[in-house]
Amino acid sequence: MVLSLVNLCAREVVSDHSSSQFWLSCVPRELYRALLDAAFTHCRPLAVGELVQRWPERKLTVGDSRKAGECPPNRLCVQALLLAVVRGLTDNRCCLQMLDLSGLQCENGKVEDSMGGWSLSVALCSMVLQARSAASRAHRRDGERERKRGLEAERDRGIIKRDRGKVGCGNSGEGSQGGHRVEKMECRTNERMFPGDESVKGVRRRMEIQRRKTLSEGKSNTSSNNSNLCDQDWDEVVMVHVRADLFVNSRSWERVRDALSQPGPLWLHCRYLRVEELSAPSIASLLGLLPPQDLLGVDIRYSSLGVSGLAMLLPLLAPFLQLHSLRLHYCNLDLQRTQPGQQGALQDMSKGLGSLKRLKRLCLTALRLPGHLRLLLSSLSQPLEVLELPYLCLTSTDLAYLSCSQHAPFLRELDLSENWLDESSLPSLRRLLAQAESSLCQLSLCGCGLSDTLLGALLPSLSCCRALRSLRLALNPLSRMGLLSLARTAAGIPSLRLLLYPNPLEEYEPGLPALPSSAQLLDWPLLEESESRDLTLRLLDEVLNLRGRSQDLLVTSDLLNYSPDLTVHD
């Protein structure tokens, strides 16, 4: 990447922290963004802190502003940013009112010194609670200071009355001098009670102004009015709105709840909520604390909700009118075993999904709902664009419904991994691909038991998907000849950028069953000799070179290291 002159100069400026006292006093506001980006890129936490504490604009976006392929900010830089936001609350040079940290977390464990979603959520909530605690202490100090001012005013008024009594007994000249003295004392008293606006700084500015207005209008006569004033002060004290993605588990739940439930100078807004290992009541309490206009997505993982727990939670999502993504992973909804009241709970789940009017993405991973897809999806008022159904134990009836449903022509991403496909499923799957051929961008059929015969029957339908960018077929029992047929079809799809293929059966150690499962293919050792793998790679290269796709189509069998970003960016 070629850096502009501004970026090069910004890198040199932030590299020398000893000179920051000179350039911070004269740098124009238009250069703050470039300086902050350079400080993040080259890991200058001190420069990050000083820039954010003096941020000259009302809004600062850090997370989503990162370009594709750019490394996330260093952990030290993120911590410096959060501390600077708290310090900026009492800095008159800071104009920050909206801080957007959405997408700042880094879930790639290979990136060193980055901050994951869990750590970032804890640090963010700690920042909110720290700012609230500091504002609360300042609030108490102001109250104590006002009480002392009131006592001094009472004492001064007593002195004034005594002086007036003495003046009334003396001559007119002395009375005139006493009158001037009284006026001066009253002026000093008023100055102590009502200092000028310029002396009210930081977080307490709005509280002090509101308090003066209330005192002048005589609205603090009763205890009930005093309590209302306190609540109004906390509403007025919100100085910065913070928008972020929150990751919550059983260890951080209480801290996140406290940060969301208690008012203060920082108001936390959640864009995407991801929870793990939480009970249904705990998740419900979190949802009740979130502002309804902000939440875009909910991701629930490894929580033993059961059908009844999920049926209880889904109606709570209806007030979030912007919600368009719902992901449920391993939530213990095993319907292969019949239980009392199960059908009624399924009906409640269907109604709950139907209440989500803007839902576009639905992920149901390992919920084991064979034969119930029609019941769940038919209640949705709008077609889905992303549907992920891995480990769902889909039946041919489920696939037949999906191929004829309102969702099929609008699907952009479809994941049917680890659902066993046989000859009875192929007609429905081919019809589904024909319906989605103009919209489907990502398709995953990993671990579906596709043999050479089944895949051969499916390849003509795949070749018609002209918008397809990612095709994942790992852990399917294909021979080398079946793999080459797949490669020829993939190379003939102009839009395709990624093919995740299975290792052919010839590369495994002897002893595999005739039609191995995905678990067997995953655990069975590969041949130690590299000749077989080299032969496969050489044949694949010949296919790609023959079609002129060796440069723009990534063909790999590496399940762990392939990049999903290739499906989005050229």
PDB file of C-alpha atoms in Angstrom, residues 15-237:
ATOM      1  CA  SER A  15       6.895   8.553  16.593  1.00  0.00           C
ATOM      2  CA  ASP A  16       8.547  11.130  18.873  1.00  0.00           C
ATOM      3  CA  HIS A  17       6.474  11.490  22.025  1.00  0.00           C
ATOM      4  CA  SER A  18       8.858  14.030  23.572  1.00  0.00           C
ATOM      5  CA  SER A  19       7.740  16.603  20.998  1.00  0.00           C
ATOM      6  CA  SER A  20       3.999  16.097  21.553  1.00  0.00           C
ATOM      7  CA  GLN A  21       3.720  19.122  23.836  1.00  0.00           C
ATOM      8  CA  PHE A  22       4.753  21.314  20.900  1.00  0.00           C
ATOM      9  CA  TRP A  23       2.658  19.947  18.038  1.00  0.00           C
ATOM     10  CA  LEU A  24      -0.493  19.240  20.071  1.00  0.00           C
ATOM     11  CA  SER A  25      -0.914  22.944  20.772  1.00  0.00           C
ATOM     12  CA  CYS A  26      -0.939  23.939  17.092  1.00  0.00           C
ATOM     13  CA  VAL A  27      -2.082  20.962  15.010  1.00  0.00           C
ATOM     14  CA  PRO A  28      -5.323  21.708  13.079  1.00  0.00           C
ATOM     15  CA  ARG A  29      -8.361  19.579  13.754  1.00  0.00           C
ATOM     16  CA  GLU A  30      -8.358  18.218  10.187  1.00  0.00           C
ATOM     17  CA  LEU A  31      -5.139  16.284  10.934  1.00  0.00           C
ATOM     18  CA  TYR A  32      -6.288  14.564  14.117  1.00  0.00           C
ATOM     19  CA  ARG A  33      -7.706  11.591  12.208  1.00  0.00           C
ATOM     20  CA  ALA A  34      -4.483  10.968  10.290  1.00  0.00           C
ATOM     21  CA  LEU A  35      -2.421  11.304  13.465  1.00  0.00           C
ATOM     22  CA  LEU A  36      -4.657   8.887  15.358  1.00  0.00           C
ATOM     23  CA  ASP A  37      -4.516   6.315  12.550  1.00  0.00           C
ATOM     24  CA  ALA A  38      -0.734   6.561  12.513  1.00  0.00           C
ATOM     25  CA  ALA A  39      -0.613   6.162  16.299  1.00  0.00           C
ATOM     26  CA  PHE A  40      -2.752   3.010  16.087  1.00  0.00           C
ATOM     27  CA  THR A  41      -0.822   1.551  13.158  1.00  0.00           C
ATOM     28  CA  HIS A  42       2.606   2.059  14.726  1.00  0.00           C
ATOM     29  CA  CYS A  43       1.527   1.282  18.318  1.00  0.00           C
ATOM     30  CA  ARG A  44       1.960   4.662  20.004  1.00  0.00           C
ATOM     31  CA  PRO A  45      -0.406   4.408  23.015  1.00  0.00           C
ATOM     32  CA  LEU A  46       0.751   7.700  24.553  1.00  0.00           C
ATOM     33  CA  ALA A  47      -0.053   9.570  21.341  1.00  0.00           C
ATOM     34  CA  VAL A  48      -3.426   7.799  21.149  1.00  0.00           C
ATOM     35  CA  GLY A  49      -4.272   8.950  24.663  1.00  0.00           C
ATOM     36  CA  GLU A  50      -3.281  12.568  24.107  1.00  0.00           C
ATOM     37  CA  LEU A  51      -5.157  12.827  20.807  1.00  0.00           C
ATOM     38  CA  VAL A  52      -8.373  11.283  22.115  1.00  0.00           C
ATOM     39  CA  GLN A  53      -8.324  13.384  25.277  1.00  0.00           C
ATOM     40  CA  ARG A  54      -8.336  16.508  23.055  1.00  0.00           C
ATOM     41  CA  TRP A  55     -10.529  15.094  20.271  1.00  0.00           C
ATOM     42  CA  PRO A  56     -11.855  18.139  18.369  1.00  0.00           C
ATOM     43  CA  GLU A  57     -14.899  16.529  16.708  1.00  0.00           C
ATOM     44  CA  ARG A  58     -18.196  15.296  18.059  1.00  0.00           C
ATOM     45  CA  LYS A  59     -17.806  11.732  16.749  1.00  0.00           C
ATOM     46  CA  LEU A  60     -14.919   9.261  16.783  1.00  0.00           C
ATOM     47  CA  THR A  61     -15.151   5.914  14.949  1.00  0.00           C
ATOM     48  CA  VAL A  62     -12.394   3.382  15.553  1.00  0.00           C
ATOM     49  CA  GLY A  63     -13.617  -0.170  14.899  1.00  0.00           C
ATOM     50  CA  ASP A  64     -15.402  -0.190  11.545  1.00  0.00           C
ATOM     51  CA  SER A  65     -13.017   2.365  10.057  1.00  0.00           C
ATOM     52  CA  ARG A  66     -10.354  -0.360   9.738  1.00  0.00           C
ATOM     53  CA  LYS A  67      -9.719  -1.332   6.130  1.00  0.00           C
ATOM     54  CA  ALA A  68      -9.791  -4.913   4.855  1.00  0.00           C
ATOM     55  CA  GLY A  69      -6.588  -6.753   5.725  1.00  0.00           C
ATOM     56  CA  GLU A  70      -5.462  -4.063   8.153  1.00  0.00           C
ATOM     57  CA  CYS A  71      -4.286  -5.273  11.555  1.00  0.00           C
ATOM     58  CA  PRO A  72      -6.513  -4.420  14.538  1.00  0.00           C
ATOM     59  CA  PRO A  73      -5.277  -1.904  17.114  1.00  0.00           C
ATOM     60  CA  ASN A  74      -2.806  -3.051  19.716  1.00  0.00           C
ATOM     61  CA  ARG A  75      -4.128  -3.871  23.198  1.00  0.00           C
ATOM     62  CA  LEU A  76      -2.122  -1.038  24.776  1.00  0.00           C
ATOM     63  CA  CYS A  77      -3.532   1.459  22.278  1.00  0.00           C
ATOM     64  CA  VAL A  78      -7.101   0.357  23.008  1.00  0.00           C
ATOM     65  CA  GLN A  79      -6.547   0.704  26.749  1.00  0.00           C
ATOM     66  CA  ALA A  80      -5.013   4.143  26.225  1.00  0.00           C
ATOM     67  CA  LEU A  81      -8.049   5.171  24.174  1.00  0.00           C
ATOM     68  CA  LEU A  82     -10.488   4.102  26.907  1.00  0.00           C
ATOM     69  CA  LEU A  83      -8.553   5.929  29.631  1.00  0.00           C
ATOM     70  CA  ALA A  84      -8.352   9.048  27.476  1.00  0.00           C
ATOM     71  CA  VAL A  85     -12.131   9.061  27.008  1.00  0.00           C
ATOM     72  CA  VAL A  86     -12.592   9.213  30.785  1.00  0.00           C
ATOM     73  CA  ARG A  87      -9.999  11.978  31.138  1.00  0.00           C
ATOM     74  CA  GLY A  88     -11.597  13.897  28.285  1.00  0.00           C
ATOM     75  CA  LEU A  89     -14.816  14.243  30.291  1.00  0.00           C
ATOM     76  CA  THR A  90     -13.126  16.906  32.425  1.00  0.00           C
ATOM     77  CA  ASP A  91     -11.094  18.443  29.596  1.00  0.00           C
ATOM     78  CA  ASN A  92     -12.701  21.516  27.990  1.00  0.00           C
ATOM     79  CA  ARG A  93     -10.695  20.897  24.799  1.00  0.00           C
ATOM     80  CA  CYS A  94     -12.501  17.584  24.162  1.00  0.00           C
ATOM     81  CA  CYS A  95     -15.638  17.861  21.986  1.00  0.00           C
ATOM     82  CA  LEU A  96     -16.360  14.117  21.852  1.00  0.00           C
ATOM     83  CA  GLN A  97     -20.038  13.169  22.085  1.00  0.00           C
ATOM     84  CA  MET A  98     -20.225   9.853  20.187  1.00  0.00           C
ATOM     85  CA  LEU A  99     -17.599   7.082  20.384  1.00  0.00           C
ATOM     86  CA  ASP A 100     -18.176   4.160  17.993  1.00  0.00           C
ATOM     87  CA  LEU A 101     -16.106   1.075  18.831  1.00  0.00           C
ATOM     88  CA  SER A 102     -18.205  -1.392  16.822  1.00  0.00           C
ATOM     89  CA  GLY A 103     -16.054  -4.071  15.212  1.00  0.00           C
ATOM     90  CA  LEU A 104     -12.950  -3.115  17.197  1.00  0.00           C
ATOM     91  CA  GLN A 105     -12.531  -6.587  18.707  1.00  0.00           C
ATOM     92  CA  CYS A 106     -10.191  -9.105  17.104  1.00  0.00           C
ATOM     93  CA  GLU A 107     -11.157 -12.789  17.270  1.00  0.00           C
ATOM     94  CA  ASN A 108      -8.101 -13.987  15.349  1.00  0.00           C
ATOM     95  CA  GLY A 109      -5.873 -15.607  17.940  1.00  0.00           C
ATOM     96  CA  LYS A 110      -2.891 -15.422  15.596  1.00  0.00           C
ATOM     97  CA  VAL A 111      -2.717 -11.634  15.858  1.00  0.00           C
ATOM     98  CA  GLU A 112      -0.386 -10.816  18.727  1.00  0.00           C
ATOM     99  CA  ASP A 113      -1.267  -8.264  21.419  1.00  0.00           C
ATOM    100  CA  SER A 114      -4.762  -7.719  20.045  1.00  0.00           C
ATOM    101  CA  MET A 115      -7.865  -7.389  22.226  1.00  0.00           C
ATOM    102  CA  GLY A 116     -10.619  -9.953  21.787  1.00  0.00           C
ATOM    103  CA  GLY A 117     -14.296  -9.345  22.214  1.00  0.00           C
ATOM    104  CA  TRP A 118     -14.441 -10.649  25.779  1.00  0.00           C
ATOM    105  CA  SER A 119     -11.513  -8.562  27.034  1.00  0.00           C
ATOM    106  CA  LEU A 120     -12.733  -5.474  25.202  1.00  0.00           C
ATOM    107  CA  SER A 121     -16.230  -5.776  26.677  1.00  0.00           C
ATOM    108  CA  VAL A 122     -14.864  -6.041  30.221  1.00  0.00           C
ATOM    109  CA  ALA A 123     -12.522  -3.084  29.693  1.00  0.00           C
ATOM    110  CA  LEU A 124     -15.313  -1.029  28.145  1.00  0.00           C
ATOM    111  CA  CYS A 125     -17.735  -1.698  30.995  1.00  0.00           C
ATOM    112  CA  SER A 126     -14.996  -0.916  33.509  1.00  0.00           C
ATOM    113  CA  MET A 127     -14.487   2.431  31.770  1.00  0.00           C
ATOM    114  CA  VAL A 128     -18.213   3.201  32.005  1.00  0.00           C
ATOM    115  CA  LEU A 129     -18.314   2.316  35.713  1.00  0.00           C
ATOM    116  CA  GLN A 130     -15.122   4.279  36.400  1.00  0.00           C
ATOM    117  CA  ALA A 131     -16.561   7.386  34.745  1.00  0.00           C
ATOM    118  CA  ARG A 132     -19.780   7.007  36.702  1.00  0.00           C
ATOM    119  CA  SER A 133     -17.888   6.599  39.985  1.00  0.00           C
ATOM    120  CA  ALA A 134     -15.819   9.719  39.275  1.00  0.00           C
ATOM    121  CA  ALA A 135     -18.950  11.705  38.402  1.00  0.00           C
ATOM    122  CA  SER A 136     -20.667  10.442  41.554  1.00  0.00           C
ATOM    123  CA  ARG A 137     -17.763  11.590  43.719  1.00  0.00           C
ATOM    124  CA  ALA A 138     -17.812  14.959  42.008  1.00  0.00           C
ATOM    125  CA  HIS A 139     -21.577  15.121  42.562  1.00  0.00           C
ATOM    126  CA  ARG A 140     -21.112  14.493  46.285  1.00  0.00           C
ATOM    127  CA  ARG A 141     -18.317  17.055  46.509  1.00  0.00           C
ATOM    128  CA  ASP A 142     -20.542  19.626  44.850  1.00  0.00           C
ATOM    129  CA  GLY A 143     -23.332  18.868  47.304  1.00  0.00           C
ATOM    130  CA  GLU A 144     -21.013  19.230  50.252  1.00  0.00           C
ATOM    131  CA  ARG A 145     -19.599  22.439  48.823  1.00  0.00           C
ATOM    132  CA  GLU A 146     -23.101  23.831  48.346  1.00  0.00           C
ATOM    133  CA  ARG A 147     -24.011  22.903  51.905  1.00  0.00           C
ATOM    134  CA  LYS A 148     -21.011  24.794  53.188  1.00  0.00           C
ATOM    135  CA  ARG A 149     -21.892  27.753  50.999  1.00  0.00           C
ATOM    136  CA  GLY A 150     -25.394  27.741  52.443  1.00  0.00           C
ATOM    137  CA  LEU A 151     -24.027  27.731  55.992  1.00  0.00           C
ATOM    138  CA  GLU A 152     -21.693  30.606  55.142  1.00  0.00           C
ATOM    139  CA  ALA A 153     -24.588  32.501  53.579  1.00  0.00           C
ATOM    140  CA  GLU A 154     -26.689  32.014  56.722  1.00  0.00           C
ATOM    141  CA  ARG A 155     -23.811  33.187  58.862  1.00  0.00           C
ATOM    142  CA  ASP A 156     -23.261  36.216  56.610  1.00  0.00           C
ATOM    143  CA  ARG A 157     -26.948  37.106  56.784  1.00  0.00           C
ATOM    144  CA  GLY A 158     -26.784  36.999  60.579  1.00  0.00           C
ATOM    145  CA  ILE A 159     -23.805  39.359  60.499  1.00  0.00           C
ATOM    146  CA  ILE A 160     -25.638  41.664  58.093  1.00  0.00           C
ATOM    147  CA  LYS A 161     -28.662  41.857  60.385  1.00  0.00           C
ATOM    148  CA  ARG A 162     -26.484  42.724  63.366  1.00  0.00           C
ATOM    149  CA  ASP A 163     -24.670  45.371  61.340  1.00  0.00           C
ATOM    150  CA  ARG A 164     -27.965  46.865  60.202  1.00  0.00           C
ATOM    151  CA  GLY A 165     -29.083  47.106  63.821  1.00  0.00           C
ATOM    152  CA  LYS A 166     -25.920  48.963  64.705  1.00  0.00           C
ATOM    153  CA  VAL A 167     -26.263  51.246  61.698  1.00  0.00           C
ATOM    154  CA  GLY A 168     -29.825  52.225  62.637  1.00  0.00           C
ATOM    155  CA  CYS A 169     -28.553  53.578  65.975  1.00  0.00           C
ATOM    156  CA  GLY A 170     -25.850  55.734  64.405  1.00  0.00           C
ATOM    157  CA  ASN A 171     -25.818  58.882  62.115  1.00  0.00           C
ATOM    158  CA  SER A 172     -26.832  58.951  58.467  1.00  0.00           C
ATOM    159  CA  GLY A 173     -23.249  59.001  57.216  1.00  0.00           C
ATOM    160  CA  GLU A 174     -22.425  55.895  59.083  1.00  0.00           C
ATOM    161  CA  GLY A 175     -25.674  54.365  57.800  1.00  0.00           C
ATOM    162  CA  SER A 176     -24.613  55.118  54.237  1.00  0.00           C
ATOM    163  CA  GLN A 177     -21.258  53.516  54.777  1.00  0.00           C
ATOM    164  CA  GLY A 178     -22.952  50.554  56.435  1.00  0.00           C
ATOM    165  CA  GLY A 179     -25.294  50.232  53.437  1.00  0.00           C
ATOM    166  CA  HIS A 180     -22.367  50.064  51.066  1.00  0.00           C
ATOM    167  CA  ARG A 181     -20.750  47.501  53.301  1.00  0.00           C
ATOM    168  CA  VAL A 182     -23.957  45.417  53.312  1.00  0.00           C
ATOM    169  CA  GLU A 183     -24.197  45.537  49.505  1.00  0.00           C
ATOM    170  CA  LYS A 184     -20.601  44.383  49.155  1.00  0.00           C
ATOM    171  CA  MET A 185     -21.185  41.522  51.545  1.00  0.00           C
ATOM    172  CA  GLU A 186     -24.344  40.468  49.684  1.00  0.00           C
ATOM    173  CA  CYS A 187     -22.456  40.572  46.394  1.00  0.00           C
ATOM    174  CA  ARG A 188     -19.750  38.365  47.854  1.00  0.00           C
ATOM    175  CA  THR A 189     -22.391  35.981  49.169  1.00  0.00           C
ATOM    176  CA  ASN A 190     -24.095  35.776  45.783  1.00  0.00           C
ATOM    177  CA  GLU A 191     -20.756  35.182  44.076  1.00  0.00           C
ATOM    178  CA  ARG A 192     -20.093  32.295  46.423  1.00  0.00           C
ATOM    179  CA  MET A 193     -23.546  30.807  45.847  1.00  0.00           C
ATOM    180  CA  PHE A 194     -23.703  31.364  42.079  1.00  0.00           C
ATOM    181  CA  PRO A 195     -20.243  31.328  40.487  1.00  0.00           C
ATOM    182  CA  GLY A 196     -19.865  32.353  36.834  1.00  0.00           C
ATOM    183  CA  ASP A 197     -20.407  29.859  34.051  1.00  0.00           C
ATOM    184  CA  GLU A 198     -16.739  29.812  33.226  1.00  0.00           C
ATOM    185  CA  SER A 199     -15.886  28.269  36.605  1.00  0.00           C
ATOM    186  CA  VAL A 200     -18.118  25.254  36.041  1.00  0.00           C
ATOM    187  CA  LYS A 201     -16.021  22.739  34.151  1.00  0.00           C
ATOM    188  CA  GLY A 202     -16.105  19.187  32.790  1.00  0.00           C
ATOM    189  CA  VAL A 203     -18.789  16.717  33.602  1.00  0.00           C
ATOM    190  CA  ARG A 204     -20.447  18.986  36.160  1.00  0.00           C
ATOM    191  CA  ARG A 205     -21.224  21.843  33.753  1.00  0.00           C
ATOM    192  CA  ARG A 206     -24.756  20.762  32.896  1.00  0.00           C
ATOM    193  CA  MET A 207     -25.521  19.701  36.464  1.00  0.00           C
ATOM    194  CA  GLU A 208     -24.470  23.086  37.853  1.00  0.00           C
ATOM    195  CA  ILE A 209     -26.430  25.079  35.270  1.00  0.00           C
ATOM    196  CA  GLN A 210     -29.538  23.012  35.847  1.00  0.00           C
ATOM    197  CA  ARG A 211     -29.152  23.354  39.595  1.00  0.00           C
ATOM    198  CA  ARG A 212     -28.919  27.147  39.366  1.00  0.00           C
ATOM    199  CA  LYS A 213     -32.052  27.287  37.237  1.00  0.00           C
ATOM    200  CA  THR A 214     -33.919  25.083  39.675  1.00  0.00           C
ATOM    201  CA  LEU A 215     -32.834  27.113  42.704  1.00  0.00           C
ATOM    202  CA  SER A 216     -33.806  30.387  41.049  1.00  0.00           C
ATOM    203  CA  GLU A 217     -37.262  29.058  40.176  1.00  0.00           C
ATOM    204  CA  GLY A 218     -37.850  27.745  43.720  1.00  0.00           C
ATOM    205  CA  LYS A 219     -38.404  24.105  42.748  1.00  0.00           C
ATOM    206  CA  SER A 220     -36.387  22.453  45.494  1.00  0.00           C
ATOM    207  CA  ASN A 221     -38.675  23.060  48.475  1.00  0.00           C
ATOM    208  CA  THR A 222     -39.762  19.484  49.172  1.00  0.00           C
ATOM    209  CA  SER A 223     -37.931  16.207  49.464  1.00  0.00           C
ATOM    210  CA  SER A 224     -39.791  14.746  46.475  1.00  0.00           C
ATOM    211  CA  ASN A 225     -38.626  17.587  44.258  1.00  0.00           C
ATOM    212  CA  ASN A 226     -35.090  17.024  45.497  1.00  0.00           C
ATOM    213  CA  SER A 227     -35.223  13.378  44.452  1.00  0.00           C
ATOM    214  CA  ASN A 228     -36.593  14.351  41.029  1.00  0.00           C
ATOM    215  CA  LEU A 229     -33.784  16.861  40.643  1.00  0.00           C
ATOM    216  CA  CYS A 230     -31.226  14.169  41.385  1.00  0.00           C
ATOM    217  CA  ASP A 231     -32.681  11.929  38.661  1.00  0.00           C
ATOM    218  CA  GLN A 232     -32.748  14.842  36.228  1.00  0.00           C
ATOM    219  CA  ASP A 233     -29.105  15.616  37.016  1.00  0.00           C
ATOM    220  CA  TRP A 234     -28.069  12.084  36.081  1.00  0.00           C
ATOM    221  CA  ASP A 235     -29.973  12.330  32.802  1.00  0.00           C
ATOM    222  CA  GLU A 236     -28.313  15.649  32.026  1.00  0.00           C
ATOM    223  CA  VAL A 237     -24.843  14.390  32.949  1.00  0.00           C
TER     224      VAL A 237
END
